mmCIF file of C-alpha atoms and ligand atoms in Angstrom:
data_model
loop_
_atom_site.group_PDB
_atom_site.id
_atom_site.type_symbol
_atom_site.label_atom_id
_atom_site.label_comp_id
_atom_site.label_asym_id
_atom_site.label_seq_id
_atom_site.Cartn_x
_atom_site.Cartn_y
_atom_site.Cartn_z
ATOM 1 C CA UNK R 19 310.707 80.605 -117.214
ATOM 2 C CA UNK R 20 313.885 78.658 -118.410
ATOM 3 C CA UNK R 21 313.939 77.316 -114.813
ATOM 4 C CA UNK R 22 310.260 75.587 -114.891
ATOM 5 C CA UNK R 23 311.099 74.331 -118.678
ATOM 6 C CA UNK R 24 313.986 72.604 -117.232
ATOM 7 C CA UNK R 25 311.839 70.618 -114.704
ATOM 8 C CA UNK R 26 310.817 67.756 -117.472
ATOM 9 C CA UNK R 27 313.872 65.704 -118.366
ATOM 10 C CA UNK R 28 313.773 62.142 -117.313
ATOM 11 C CA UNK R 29 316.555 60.107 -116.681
ATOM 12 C CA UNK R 30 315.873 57.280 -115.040
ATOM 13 C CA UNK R 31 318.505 55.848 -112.088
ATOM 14 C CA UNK R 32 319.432 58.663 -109.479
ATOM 15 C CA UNK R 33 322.745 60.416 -109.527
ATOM 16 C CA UNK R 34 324.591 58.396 -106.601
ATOM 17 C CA UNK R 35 326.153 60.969 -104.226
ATOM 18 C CA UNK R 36 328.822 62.229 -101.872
ATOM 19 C CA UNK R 37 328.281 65.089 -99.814
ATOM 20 C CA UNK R 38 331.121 66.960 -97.782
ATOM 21 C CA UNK R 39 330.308 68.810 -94.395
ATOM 22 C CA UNK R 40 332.559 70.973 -92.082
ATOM 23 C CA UNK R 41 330.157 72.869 -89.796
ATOM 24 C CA UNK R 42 325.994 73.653 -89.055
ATOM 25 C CA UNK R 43 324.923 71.923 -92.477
ATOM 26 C CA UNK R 44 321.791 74.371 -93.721
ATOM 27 C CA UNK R 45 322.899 73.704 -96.960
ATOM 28 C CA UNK R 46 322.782 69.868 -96.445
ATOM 29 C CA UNK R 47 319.524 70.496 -94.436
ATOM 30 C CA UNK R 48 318.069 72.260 -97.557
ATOM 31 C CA UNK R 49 319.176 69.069 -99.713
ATOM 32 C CA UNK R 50 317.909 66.729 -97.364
ATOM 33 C CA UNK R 51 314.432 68.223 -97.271
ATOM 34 C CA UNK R 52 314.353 68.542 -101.245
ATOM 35 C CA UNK R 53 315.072 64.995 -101.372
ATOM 36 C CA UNK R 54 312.505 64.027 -98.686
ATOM 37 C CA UNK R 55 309.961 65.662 -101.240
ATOM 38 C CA UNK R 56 311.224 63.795 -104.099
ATOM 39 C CA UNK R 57 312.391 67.114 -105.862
ATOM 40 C CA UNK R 58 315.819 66.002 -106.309
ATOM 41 C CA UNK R 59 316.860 62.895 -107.981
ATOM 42 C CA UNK R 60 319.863 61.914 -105.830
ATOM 43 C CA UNK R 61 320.610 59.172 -103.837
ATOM 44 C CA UNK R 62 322.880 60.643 -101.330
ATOM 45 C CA UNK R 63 325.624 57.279 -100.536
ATOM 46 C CA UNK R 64 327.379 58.595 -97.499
ATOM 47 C CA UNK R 65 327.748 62.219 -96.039
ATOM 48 C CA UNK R 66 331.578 63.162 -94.793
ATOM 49 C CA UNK R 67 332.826 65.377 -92.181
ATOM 50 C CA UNK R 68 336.159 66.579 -91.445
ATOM 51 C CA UNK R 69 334.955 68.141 -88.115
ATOM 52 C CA UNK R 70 333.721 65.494 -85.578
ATOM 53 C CA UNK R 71 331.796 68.390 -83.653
ATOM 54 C CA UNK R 72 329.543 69.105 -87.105
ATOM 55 C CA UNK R 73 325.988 69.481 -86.506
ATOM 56 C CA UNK R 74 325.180 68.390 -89.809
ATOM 57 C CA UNK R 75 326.324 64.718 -88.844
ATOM 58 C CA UNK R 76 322.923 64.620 -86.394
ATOM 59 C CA UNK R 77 320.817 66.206 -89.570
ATOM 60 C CA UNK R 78 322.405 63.230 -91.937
ATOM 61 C CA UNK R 79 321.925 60.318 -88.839
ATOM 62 C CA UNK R 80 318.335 62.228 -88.973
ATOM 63 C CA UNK R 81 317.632 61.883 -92.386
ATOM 64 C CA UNK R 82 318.902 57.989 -92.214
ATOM 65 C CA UNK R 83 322.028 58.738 -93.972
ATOM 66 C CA UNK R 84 324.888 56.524 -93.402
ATOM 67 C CA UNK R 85 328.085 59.003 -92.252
ATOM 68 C CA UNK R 86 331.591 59.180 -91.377
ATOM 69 C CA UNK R 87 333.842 61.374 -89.835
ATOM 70 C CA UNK R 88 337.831 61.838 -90.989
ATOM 71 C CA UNK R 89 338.890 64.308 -87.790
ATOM 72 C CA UNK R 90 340.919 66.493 -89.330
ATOM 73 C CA UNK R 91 342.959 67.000 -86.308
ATOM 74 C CA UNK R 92 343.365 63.120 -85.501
ATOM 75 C CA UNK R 93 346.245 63.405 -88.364
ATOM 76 C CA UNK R 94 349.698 64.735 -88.149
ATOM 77 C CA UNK R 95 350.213 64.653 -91.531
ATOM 78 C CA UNK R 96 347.797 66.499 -93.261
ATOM 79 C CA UNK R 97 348.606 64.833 -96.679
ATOM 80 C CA UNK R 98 347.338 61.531 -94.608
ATOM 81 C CA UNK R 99 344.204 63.754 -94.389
ATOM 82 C CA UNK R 100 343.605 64.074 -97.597
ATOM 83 C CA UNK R 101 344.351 60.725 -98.982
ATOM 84 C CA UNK R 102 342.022 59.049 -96.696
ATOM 85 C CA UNK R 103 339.038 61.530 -97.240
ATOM 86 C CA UNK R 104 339.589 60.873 -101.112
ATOM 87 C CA UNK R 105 339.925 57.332 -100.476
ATOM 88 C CA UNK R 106 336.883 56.788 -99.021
ATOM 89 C CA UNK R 107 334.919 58.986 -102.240
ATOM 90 C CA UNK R 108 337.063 57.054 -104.873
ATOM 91 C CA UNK R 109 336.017 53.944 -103.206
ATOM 92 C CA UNK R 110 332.139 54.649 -103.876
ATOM 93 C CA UNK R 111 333.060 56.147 -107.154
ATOM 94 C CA UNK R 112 329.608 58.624 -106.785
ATOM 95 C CA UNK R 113 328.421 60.123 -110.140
ATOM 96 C CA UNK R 114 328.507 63.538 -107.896
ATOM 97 C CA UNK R 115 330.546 64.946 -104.829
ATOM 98 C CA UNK R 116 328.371 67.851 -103.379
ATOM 99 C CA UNK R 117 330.197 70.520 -101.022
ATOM 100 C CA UNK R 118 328.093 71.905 -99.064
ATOM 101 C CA UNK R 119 330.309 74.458 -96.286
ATOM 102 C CA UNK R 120 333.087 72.036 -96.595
ATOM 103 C CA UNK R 121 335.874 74.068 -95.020
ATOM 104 C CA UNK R 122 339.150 71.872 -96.718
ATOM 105 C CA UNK R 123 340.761 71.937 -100.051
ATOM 106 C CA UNK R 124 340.378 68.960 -102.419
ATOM 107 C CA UNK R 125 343.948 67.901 -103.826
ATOM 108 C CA UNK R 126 344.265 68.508 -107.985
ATOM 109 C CA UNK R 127 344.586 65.061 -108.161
ATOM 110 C CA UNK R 128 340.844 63.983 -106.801
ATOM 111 C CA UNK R 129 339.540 67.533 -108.502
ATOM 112 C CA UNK R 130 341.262 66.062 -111.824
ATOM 113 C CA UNK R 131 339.783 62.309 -111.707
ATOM 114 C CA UNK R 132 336.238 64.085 -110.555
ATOM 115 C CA UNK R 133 336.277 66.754 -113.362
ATOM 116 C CA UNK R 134 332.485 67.743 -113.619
ATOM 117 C CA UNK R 135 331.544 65.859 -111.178
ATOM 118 C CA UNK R 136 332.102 68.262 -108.336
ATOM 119 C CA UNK R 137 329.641 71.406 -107.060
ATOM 120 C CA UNK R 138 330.378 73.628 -104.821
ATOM 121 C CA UNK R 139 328.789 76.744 -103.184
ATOM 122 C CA UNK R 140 330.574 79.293 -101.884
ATOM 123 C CA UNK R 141 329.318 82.569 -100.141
ATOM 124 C CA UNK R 142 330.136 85.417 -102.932
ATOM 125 C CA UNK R 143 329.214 86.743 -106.110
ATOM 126 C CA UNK R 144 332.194 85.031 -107.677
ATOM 127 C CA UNK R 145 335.055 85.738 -108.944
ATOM 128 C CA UNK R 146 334.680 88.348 -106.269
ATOM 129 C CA UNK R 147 335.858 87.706 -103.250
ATOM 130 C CA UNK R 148 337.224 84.283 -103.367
ATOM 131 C CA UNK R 149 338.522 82.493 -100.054
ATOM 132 C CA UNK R 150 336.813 83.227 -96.583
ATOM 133 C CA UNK R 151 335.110 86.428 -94.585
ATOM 134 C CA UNK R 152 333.905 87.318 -97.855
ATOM 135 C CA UNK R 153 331.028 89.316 -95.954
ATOM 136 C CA UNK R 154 332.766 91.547 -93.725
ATOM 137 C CA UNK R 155 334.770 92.021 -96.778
ATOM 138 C CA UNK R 156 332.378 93.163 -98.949
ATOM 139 C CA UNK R 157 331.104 95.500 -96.583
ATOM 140 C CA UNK R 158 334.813 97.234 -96.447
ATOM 141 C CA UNK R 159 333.808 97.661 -99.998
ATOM 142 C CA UNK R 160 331.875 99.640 -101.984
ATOM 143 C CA UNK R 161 330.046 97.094 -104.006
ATOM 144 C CA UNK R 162 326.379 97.305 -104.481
ATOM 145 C CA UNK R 163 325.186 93.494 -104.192
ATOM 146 C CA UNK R 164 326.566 90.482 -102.384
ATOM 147 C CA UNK R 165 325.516 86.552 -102.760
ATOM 148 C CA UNK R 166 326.650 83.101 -102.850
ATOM 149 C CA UNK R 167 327.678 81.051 -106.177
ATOM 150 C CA UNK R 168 327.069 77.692 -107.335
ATOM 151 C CA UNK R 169 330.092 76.444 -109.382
ATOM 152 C CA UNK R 170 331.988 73.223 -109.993
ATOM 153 C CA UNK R 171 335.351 72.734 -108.630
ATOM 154 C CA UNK R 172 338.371 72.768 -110.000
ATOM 155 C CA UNK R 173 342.230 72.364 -109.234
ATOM 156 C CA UNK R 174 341.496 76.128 -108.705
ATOM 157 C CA UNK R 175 340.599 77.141 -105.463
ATOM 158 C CA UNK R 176 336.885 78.892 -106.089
ATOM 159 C CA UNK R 177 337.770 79.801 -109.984
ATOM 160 C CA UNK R 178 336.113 76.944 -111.621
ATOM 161 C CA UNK R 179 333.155 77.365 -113.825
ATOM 162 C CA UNK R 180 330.290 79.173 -112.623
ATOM 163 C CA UNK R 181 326.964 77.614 -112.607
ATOM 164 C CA UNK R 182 324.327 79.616 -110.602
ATOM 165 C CA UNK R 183 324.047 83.056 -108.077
ATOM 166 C CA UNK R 184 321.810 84.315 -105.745
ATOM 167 C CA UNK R 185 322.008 87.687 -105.266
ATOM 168 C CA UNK R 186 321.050 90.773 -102.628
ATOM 169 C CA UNK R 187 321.505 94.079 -102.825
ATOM 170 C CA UNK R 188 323.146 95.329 -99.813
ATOM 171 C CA UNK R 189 321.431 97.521 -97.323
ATOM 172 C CA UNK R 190 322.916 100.470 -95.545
ATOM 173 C CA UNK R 191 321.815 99.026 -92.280
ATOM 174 C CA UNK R 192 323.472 95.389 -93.055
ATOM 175 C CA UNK R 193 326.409 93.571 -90.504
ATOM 176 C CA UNK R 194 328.338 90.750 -91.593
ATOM 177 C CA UNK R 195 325.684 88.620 -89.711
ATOM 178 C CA UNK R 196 322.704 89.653 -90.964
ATOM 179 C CA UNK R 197 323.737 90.084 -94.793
ATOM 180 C CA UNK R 198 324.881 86.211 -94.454
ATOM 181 C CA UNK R 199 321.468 85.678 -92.842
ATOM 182 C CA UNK R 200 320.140 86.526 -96.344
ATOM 183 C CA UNK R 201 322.637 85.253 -98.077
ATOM 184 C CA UNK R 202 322.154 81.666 -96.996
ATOM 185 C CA UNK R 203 318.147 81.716 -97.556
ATOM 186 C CA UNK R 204 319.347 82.442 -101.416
ATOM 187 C CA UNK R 205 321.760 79.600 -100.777
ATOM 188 C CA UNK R 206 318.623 77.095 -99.938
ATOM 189 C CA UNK R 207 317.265 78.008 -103.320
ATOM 190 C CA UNK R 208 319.958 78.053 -105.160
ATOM 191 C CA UNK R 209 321.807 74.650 -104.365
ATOM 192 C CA UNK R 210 319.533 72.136 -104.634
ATOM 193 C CA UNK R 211 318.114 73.585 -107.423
ATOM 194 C CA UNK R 212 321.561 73.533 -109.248
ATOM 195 C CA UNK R 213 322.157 69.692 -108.033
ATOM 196 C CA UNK R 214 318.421 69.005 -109.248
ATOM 197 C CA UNK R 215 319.692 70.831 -112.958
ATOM 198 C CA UNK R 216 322.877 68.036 -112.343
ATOM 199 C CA UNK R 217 321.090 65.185 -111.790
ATOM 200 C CA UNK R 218 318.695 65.304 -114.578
ATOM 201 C CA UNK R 219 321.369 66.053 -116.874
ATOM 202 C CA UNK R 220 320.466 69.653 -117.563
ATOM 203 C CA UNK R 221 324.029 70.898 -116.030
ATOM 204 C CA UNK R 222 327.282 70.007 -116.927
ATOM 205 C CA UNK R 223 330.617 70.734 -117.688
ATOM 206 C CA UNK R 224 332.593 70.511 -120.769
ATOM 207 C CA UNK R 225 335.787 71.507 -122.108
ATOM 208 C CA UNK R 226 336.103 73.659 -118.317
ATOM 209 C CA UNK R 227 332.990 75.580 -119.083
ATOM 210 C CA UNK R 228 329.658 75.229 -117.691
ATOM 211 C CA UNK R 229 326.889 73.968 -120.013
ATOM 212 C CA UNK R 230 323.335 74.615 -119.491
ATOM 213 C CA UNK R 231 320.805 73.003 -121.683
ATOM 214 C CA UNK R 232 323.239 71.923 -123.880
ATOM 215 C CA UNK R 233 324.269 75.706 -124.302
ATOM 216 C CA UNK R 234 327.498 76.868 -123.216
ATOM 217 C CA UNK R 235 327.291 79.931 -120.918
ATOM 218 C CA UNK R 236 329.940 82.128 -119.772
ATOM 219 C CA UNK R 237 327.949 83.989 -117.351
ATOM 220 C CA UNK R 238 326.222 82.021 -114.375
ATOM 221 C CA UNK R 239 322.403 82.561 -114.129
ATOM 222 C CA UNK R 240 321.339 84.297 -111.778
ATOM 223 C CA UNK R 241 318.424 84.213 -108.839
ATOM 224 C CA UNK R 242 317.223 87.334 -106.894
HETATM 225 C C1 LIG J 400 327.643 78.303 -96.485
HETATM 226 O O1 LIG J 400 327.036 79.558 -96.374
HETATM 227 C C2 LIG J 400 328.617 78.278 -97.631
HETATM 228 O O2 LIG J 400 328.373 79.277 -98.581
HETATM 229 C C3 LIG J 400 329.929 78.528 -96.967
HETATM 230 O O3 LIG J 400 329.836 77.958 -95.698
HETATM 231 C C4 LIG J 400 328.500 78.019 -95.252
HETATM 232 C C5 LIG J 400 328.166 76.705 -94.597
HETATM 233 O O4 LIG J 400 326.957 76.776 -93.912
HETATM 234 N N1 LIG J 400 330.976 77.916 -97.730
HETATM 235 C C6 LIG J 400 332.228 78.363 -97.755
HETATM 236 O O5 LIG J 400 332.602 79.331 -97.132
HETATM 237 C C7 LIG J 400 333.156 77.551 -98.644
HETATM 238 N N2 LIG J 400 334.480 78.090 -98.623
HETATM 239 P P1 LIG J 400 326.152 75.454 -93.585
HETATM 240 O O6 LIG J 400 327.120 74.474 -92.945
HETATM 241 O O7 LIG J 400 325.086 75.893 -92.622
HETATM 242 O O8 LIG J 400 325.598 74.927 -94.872
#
């Protein structure tokens, strides 16, 4: 398939990385164990939490991964927040910021001076259903198949370029809980392998539009 053809780029140093946590961290766990097995050419710099109560810090201190919590909550100001997460990415300058169920909004600013260099996943078949409960609220609805999107970030909130979906058809017998069960073993799939197209320079973006193999595409490819 195109997907095994992309497997044989090389490009010699790894992509130096940032990745941003708010919560349980199966997506970082399912980046983690990719690049355990040496299937994705990253070298993951530092992972960041907003939340000091996320259990993906312990999966990053288990991995040997150097973190750091910015409490949200420690900060009065919120802007305060925001500048001090960013500083500490701008700092490192990483050739990739990976979001991976990062619950905050990056400022246009940092999502300007990152351009392309951002991914994030987020649990619909975008541009359907941007922002949050996006199960329970495609259940109220009378769509046919649900999923989770791979895209970059822009100043946009979920809107920028899509990269990558998994998708499930959804099943009469389906609850928010176990739909997003299913969901998120697409997600596993779909991330890393999406950060693996990144990182061996299969994947980026150009003039706000995703480009794939050097091709632009205006429709994300799609896993089922
Ligand atoms: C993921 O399913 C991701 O799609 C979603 O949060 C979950 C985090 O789970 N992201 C968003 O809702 C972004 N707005 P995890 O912490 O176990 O990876």
């Amino acid at each position: 398939s195109n997907y095994s053809q992309m497997k044989e780029l090389d490009t010699g140093s790894a992509t130096s990385t940032i990745i941003l946590i708010s919560g349980y961290g199966t997506n970082l766990q399912a980046i983690l164990d990719e690049v355990a097995n040496n299937h994705l050419p990253i070298q993951i710099i530092l992972i960041l939490s907003d939340n000091p109560q996320a259990h993906g810090i312990r999966r990053a201190k288990n991995a040997g991964i150097p973190t750091k919590i910015i409490n949200y909550h420690g900060f009065n100001n919120k802007a305060d927040f925001h500048l001090t997460m960013e500083e500490n990415i701008k700092k490192i300058d990483p050739d990739l910021v990976i979001l991976a169920g990062y619950m905050r909004i990056l400022s246009e600013e940092f999502c300007r001076q990152f351009k392309g260099k951002i991914l994030n996943i987020h649990p619909s078949l975008l541009p359907k259903f941007r922002g949050l409960n996006t199960y329970q609220r495609v259940l109220d609805s009378s769509d046919e198949f649900h999923g989770s999107t791979v895209h970059f970030v822009t100043e946009e909130l979920d809107s920028g370029p899509l990269v990558l979906q998994y998708r499930t058809k959804i099943k009469t017998t389906d609850d928010p809980k176990q739909l997003r069960k299913r969901v998120q073993l697409g997600e596993y799939q779909i991330y890393p392998m999406a950060i693996r197209w990144f990182a061996e320079g299969f994947l980026k973006m150009i003039k706000g539009k995703t480009v794939l193999n050097g091709k632009r595409i205006s429709k994300p490819k799609i896993l089922e």
